[in-house]
PDB file of C-alpha atoms in Angstrom:
ATOM      1  CA  MET R   1      32.758 -18.110  10.038  1.00  0.00           C
ATOM      2  CA  GLU R   2      32.275 -14.399   9.844  1.00  0.00           C
ATOM      3  CA  LEU R   3      28.947 -12.698  10.273  1.00  0.00           C
ATOM      4  CA  ARG R   4      28.407  -9.483   8.381  1.00  0.00           C
ATOM      5  CA  ILE R   5      25.336  -7.218   9.217  1.00  0.00           C
ATOM      6  CA  GLN R   6      24.566  -4.716   6.664  1.00  0.00           C
ATOM      7  CA  THR R   7      23.349  -1.476   8.184  1.00  0.00           C
ATOM      8  CA  LEU R   8      20.704   0.737   7.128  1.00  0.00           C
ATOM      9  CA  PRO R   9      23.068   3.632   5.913  1.00  0.00           C
ATOM     10  CA  ASN R  10      24.886   1.274   3.635  1.00  0.00           C
ATOM     11  CA  LEU R  11      21.470   0.190   2.130  1.00  0.00           C
ATOM     12  CA  VAL R  12      20.351   3.890   1.702  1.00  0.00           C
ATOM     13  CA  LYS R  13      23.322   5.513   0.248  1.00  0.00           C
ATOM     14  CA  PRO R  14      22.612   4.113  -3.536  1.00  0.00           C
ATOM     15  CA  ILE R  15      19.036   5.149  -3.003  1.00  0.00           C
ATOM     16  CA  LEU R  16      19.991   8.785  -2.083  1.00  0.00           C
ATOM     17  CA  PRO R  17      20.631  10.419  -5.551  1.00  0.00           C
ATOM     18  CA  VAL R  18      17.252   8.775  -7.045  1.00  0.00           C
ATOM     19  CA  PHE R  19      15.475  10.228  -4.000  1.00  0.00           C
ATOM     20  CA  ALA R  20      17.022  13.708  -4.450  1.00  0.00           C
ATOM     21  CA  PHE R  21      16.135  13.630  -8.153  1.00  0.00           C
ATOM     22  CA  LEU R  22      12.654  12.901  -7.395  1.00  0.00           C
ATOM     23  CA  VAL R  23      12.256  15.574  -4.647  1.00  0.00           C
ATOM     24  CA  VAL R  24      13.761  18.242  -7.132  1.00  0.00           C
ATOM     25  CA  CYS R  25      11.139  17.169  -9.917  1.00  0.00           C
ATOM     26  CA  PHE R  26       8.413  17.522  -7.617  1.00  0.00           C
ATOM     27  CA  GLN R  27       9.337  20.942  -6.553  1.00  0.00           C
ATOM     28  CA  ALA R  28       9.813  22.064 -10.127  1.00  0.00           C
ATOM     29  CA  ASP R  29       6.384  20.995 -10.755  1.00  0.00           C
ATOM     30  CA  ALA R  30       4.882  22.720  -7.753  1.00  0.00           C
ATOM     31  CA  HIS R  31       6.836  25.878  -8.483  1.00  0.00           C
ATOM     32  CA  PHE R  32       4.553  26.411 -11.704  1.00  0.00           C
ATOM     33  CA  GLU R  33       1.488  25.696  -9.587  1.00  0.00           C
ATOM     34  CA  LEU R  34       2.217  28.582  -7.217  1.00  0.00           C
ATOM     35  CA  TYR R  35       3.771  31.241  -9.453  1.00  0.00           C
ATOM     36  CA  HIS R  36       2.794  33.269 -12.318  1.00  0.00           C
ATOM     37  CA  ARG R  37       6.126  33.605 -14.449  1.00  0.00           C
ATOM     38  CA  ILE R  38       6.958  36.456 -16.593  1.00  0.00           C
ATOM     39  CA  GLU R  39      10.512  36.661 -18.403  1.00  0.00           C
ATOM     40  CA  VAL R  40      12.220  39.748 -19.539  1.00  0.00           C
ATOM     41  CA  ARG R  41      14.644  39.144 -22.224  1.00  0.00           C
ATOM     42  CA  ILE R  42      16.866  41.954 -23.353  1.00  0.00           C
ATOM     43  CA  GLU R  43      19.195  41.669 -26.339  1.00  0.00           C
ATOM     44  CA  ALA R  44      22.511  43.265 -26.684  1.00  0.00           C
ATOM     45  CA  GLU R  45      21.298  46.287 -28.641  1.00  0.00           C
ATOM     46  CA  GLY R  46      18.415  47.022 -26.078  1.00  0.00           C
ATOM     47  CA  SER R  47      15.329  45.694 -27.666  1.00  0.00           C
ATOM     48  CA  GLY R  48      13.751  42.655 -26.226  1.00  0.00           C
ATOM     49  CA  TRP R  49      10.528  41.059 -25.108  1.00  0.00           C
ATOM     50  CA  VAL R  50       8.380  40.253 -22.317  1.00  0.00           C
ATOM     51  CA  GLU R  51       7.146  36.758 -21.989  1.00  0.00           C
ATOM     52  CA  VAL R  52       4.340  35.542 -19.959  1.00  0.00           C
ATOM     53  CA  LEU R  53       3.972  31.725 -19.298  1.00  0.00           C
ATOM     54  CA  ILE R  54       0.501  30.727 -18.775  1.00  0.00           C
ATOM     55  CA  HIS R  55      -0.962  27.381 -17.702  1.00  0.00           C
ATOM     56  CA  GLU R  56      -3.991  26.543 -19.794  1.00  0.00           C
ATOM     57  CA  THR R  57      -6.243  25.787 -16.751  1.00  0.00           C
ATOM     58  CA  ASP R  58      -5.539  29.350 -15.478  1.00  0.00           C
ATOM     59  CA  LEU R  59      -7.438  30.802 -18.567  1.00  0.00           C
ATOM     60  CA  ALA R  60     -10.640  29.186 -17.040  1.00  0.00           C
ATOM     61  CA  GLY R  61     -12.748  29.588 -20.321  1.00  0.00           C
ATOM     62  CA  SER R  62     -11.457  33.183 -20.724  1.00  0.00           C
ATOM     63  CA  GLY R  63      -9.111  34.580 -23.198  1.00  0.00           C
ATOM     64  CA  ILE R  64      -5.459  35.469 -22.790  1.00  0.00           C
ATOM     65  CA  ASP R  65      -6.237  39.325 -22.723  1.00  0.00           C
ATOM     66  CA  ALA R  66      -8.757  38.732 -19.945  1.00  0.00           C
ATOM     67  CA  TYR R  67      -6.269  36.682 -17.869  1.00  0.00           C
ATOM     68  CA  LEU R  68      -3.452  39.281 -18.261  1.00  0.00           C
ATOM     69  CA  GLU R  69      -5.894  42.176 -17.279  1.00  0.00           C
ATOM     70  CA  LYS R  70      -7.084  40.072 -14.159  1.00  0.00           C
ATOM     71  CA  ASN R  71      -3.414  39.364 -12.864  1.00  0.00           C
ATOM     72  CA  PHE R  72      -1.200  42.019 -14.061  1.00  0.00           C
ATOM     73  CA  ALA R  73      -0.560  45.648 -14.924  1.00  0.00           C
ATOM     74  CA  ILE R  74       2.524  45.903 -17.295  1.00  0.00           C
ATOM     75  CA  ARG R  75       3.956  49.298 -18.390  1.00  0.00           C
ATOM     76  CA  ILE R  76       6.151  50.258 -21.191  1.00  0.00           C
ATOM     77  CA  GLY R  77       7.684  53.545 -19.723  1.00  0.00           C
ATOM     78  CA  ASN R  78       4.886  55.344 -18.436  1.00  0.00           C
ATOM     79  CA  ASN R  79       2.266  53.855 -20.847  1.00  0.00           C
ATOM     80  CA  PRO R  80       0.171  50.900 -20.149  1.00  0.00           C
ATOM     81  CA  LEU R  81       0.903  47.793 -22.304  1.00  0.00           C
ATOM     82  CA  ASP R  82      -1.689  47.674 -24.779  1.00  0.00           C
ATOM     83  CA  ALA R  83      -0.152  45.650 -27.463  1.00  0.00           C
ATOM     84  CA  GLU R  84      -1.713  42.396 -28.924  1.00  0.00           C
ATOM     85  CA  PRO R  85       0.580  39.411 -27.563  1.00  0.00           C
ATOM     86  CA  VAL R  86       2.200  36.720 -29.873  1.00  0.00           C
ATOM     87  CA  VAL R  87       0.931  33.477 -28.487  1.00  0.00           C
ATOM     88  CA  ASP R  88       2.889  30.092 -28.795  1.00  0.00           C
ATOM     89  CA  ARG R  89       1.342  26.881 -27.921  1.00  0.00           C
ATOM     90  CA  THR R  90       3.889  24.651 -29.500  1.00  0.00           C
ATOM     91  CA  GLY R  91       7.412  25.971 -28.288  1.00  0.00           C
ATOM     92  CA  THR R  92       9.985  23.443 -27.484  1.00  0.00           C
ATOM     93  CA  GLU R  93      10.791  25.032 -24.096  1.00  0.00           C
ATOM     94  CA  LEU R  94       7.177  24.992 -22.971  1.00  0.00           C
ATOM     95  CA  PRO R  95       6.125  22.703 -20.216  1.00  0.00           C
ATOM     96  CA  ASP R  96       2.975  20.474 -21.052  1.00  0.00           C
ATOM     97  CA  GLY R  97      -0.175  22.355 -20.625  1.00  0.00           C
ATOM     98  CA  TYR R  98       1.316  25.899 -20.930  1.00  0.00           C
ATOM     99  CA  LEU R  99       1.454  28.720 -23.431  1.00  0.00           C
ATOM    100  CA  SER R 100       3.390  31.790 -23.937  1.00  0.00           C
ATOM    101  CA  ALA R 101       2.302  35.309 -24.577  1.00  0.00           C
ATOM    102  CA  SER R 102       5.012  37.663 -25.759  1.00  0.00           C
ATOM    103  CA  PHE R 103       5.378  41.287 -26.229  1.00  0.00           C
ATOM    104  CA  ALA R 104       8.348  42.965 -27.951  1.00  0.00           C
ATOM    105  CA  PHE R 105       9.806  46.299 -26.980  1.00  0.00           C
ATOM    106  CA  SER R 106      12.274  48.658 -28.878  1.00  0.00           C
ATOM    107  CA  PRO R 107      15.743  49.832 -27.884  1.00  0.00           C
ATOM    108  CA  GLN R 108      14.020  53.249 -27.264  1.00  0.00           C
ATOM    109  CA  VAL R 109      12.113  52.016 -24.121  1.00  0.00           C
ATOM    110  CA  GLU R 110      14.190  52.947 -20.833  1.00  0.00           C
ATOM    111  CA  SER R 111      11.966  51.023 -18.322  1.00  0.00           C
ATOM    112  CA  LEU R 112       9.216  48.414 -17.700  1.00  0.00           C
ATOM    113  CA  GLY R 113       6.954  48.402 -14.888  1.00  0.00           C
ATOM    114  CA  PHE R 114       5.220  45.135 -13.435  1.00  0.00           C
ATOM    115  CA  ARG R 115       2.547  45.112 -10.904  1.00  0.00           C
ATOM    116  CA  LEU R 116       0.997  41.891  -9.702  1.00  0.00           C
ATOM    117  CA  LEU R 117      -2.790  42.828  -8.894  1.00  0.00           C
ATOM    118  CA  SER R 118      -3.701  42.300  -5.223  1.00  0.00           C
ATOM    119  CA  ASP R 119      -6.590  39.852  -6.036  1.00  0.00           C
ATOM    120  CA  SER R 120      -4.273  37.421  -7.829  1.00  0.00           C
ATOM    121  CA  ALA R 121      -4.247  33.852  -6.409  1.00  0.00           C
ATOM    122  CA  LYS R 122      -0.552  33.383  -7.112  1.00  0.00           C
ATOM    123  CA  ARG R 123       2.931  35.154  -6.505  1.00  0.00           C
ATOM    124  CA  LEU R 124       4.877  36.467  -9.683  1.00  0.00           C
ATOM    125  CA  LEU R 125       8.208  35.117 -10.489  1.00  0.00           C
ATOM    126  CA  LEU R 126       9.817  37.873 -12.573  1.00  0.00           C
ATOM    127  CA  VAL R 127      12.870  36.632 -14.348  1.00  0.00           C
ATOM    128  CA  VAL R 128      15.303  39.160 -16.088  1.00  0.00           C
ATOM    129  CA  THR R 129      17.953  37.883 -18.720  1.00  0.00           C
ATOM    130  CA  ARG R 130      20.662  40.169 -20.053  1.00  0.00           C
ATOM    131  CA  PRO R 131      23.223  39.329 -22.373  1.00  0.00           C
ATOM    132  CA  GLY R 132      26.339  37.973 -20.799  1.00  0.00           C
ATOM    133  CA  SER R 133      25.152  37.842 -17.291  1.00  0.00           C
ATOM    134  CA  PHE R 134      23.154  35.009 -15.189  1.00  0.00           C
ATOM    135  CA  PRO R 135      19.467  35.558 -15.070  1.00  0.00           C
ATOM    136  CA  LYS R 136      18.204  37.779 -12.114  1.00  0.00           C
ATOM    137  CA  THR R 137      14.944  36.811 -10.475  1.00  0.00           C
ATOM    138  CA  ARG R 138      12.359  38.873  -8.447  1.00  0.00           C
ATOM    139  CA  ASP R 139       9.614  37.300  -6.378  1.00  0.00           C
ATOM    140  CA  LEU R 140       6.614  39.514  -5.912  1.00  0.00           C
ATOM    141  CA  PRO R 141       3.607  38.866  -3.828  1.00  0.00           C
ATOM    142  CA  PRO R 142       0.088  40.043  -4.872  1.00  0.00           C
ATOM    143  CA  GLY R 143      -0.313  43.745  -4.666  1.00  0.00           C
ATOM    144  CA  ASP R 144       3.446  44.412  -5.321  1.00  0.00           C
ATOM    145  CA  GLU R 145       5.140  45.997  -8.090  1.00  0.00           C
ATOM    146  CA  PHE R 146       8.683  46.304  -9.627  1.00  0.00           C
ATOM    147  CA  GLU R 147      10.167  48.891 -12.138  1.00  0.00           C
ATOM    148  CA  LEU R 148      12.952  47.416 -14.262  1.00  0.00           C
ATOM    149  CA  GLN R 149      15.228  49.897 -15.841  1.00  0.00           C
ATOM    150  CA  LEU R 150      16.570  48.880 -19.004  1.00  0.00           C
ATOM    151  CA  ARG R 151      19.582  51.137 -19.280  1.00  0.00           C
TER     152      ARG R 151
END
């Protein structure tokens, strides 16, 4: 009669992929809790848009304009962004409880400036997507700024 003892590593191996998946899911959820997120999408002809992802609880009873003014200073060229955002609450790519505020820019724009105001409670994850290239990210702490050259 042969006695077989199953060791702990053999029991854990089938569970590891499930555990890894859960860890990644929880980190992705925390990511949105710790960061403001802005994505700049640049089209082939040079136009594009700036999209700000906003968790509805961050609005805290104030409007989108007040939220943007409290957290960011966004420039198009040397001019402050003063356009009215296009608001989307139902986009298929939006996580539950989020909305997006988008601003378009023309091919004549040479640069965009982003400053995360120093009293912001979160960091800023800035994602830049250009045609034919992998998205580039920039992590800005409160009080920091970044100038994006579009050409």
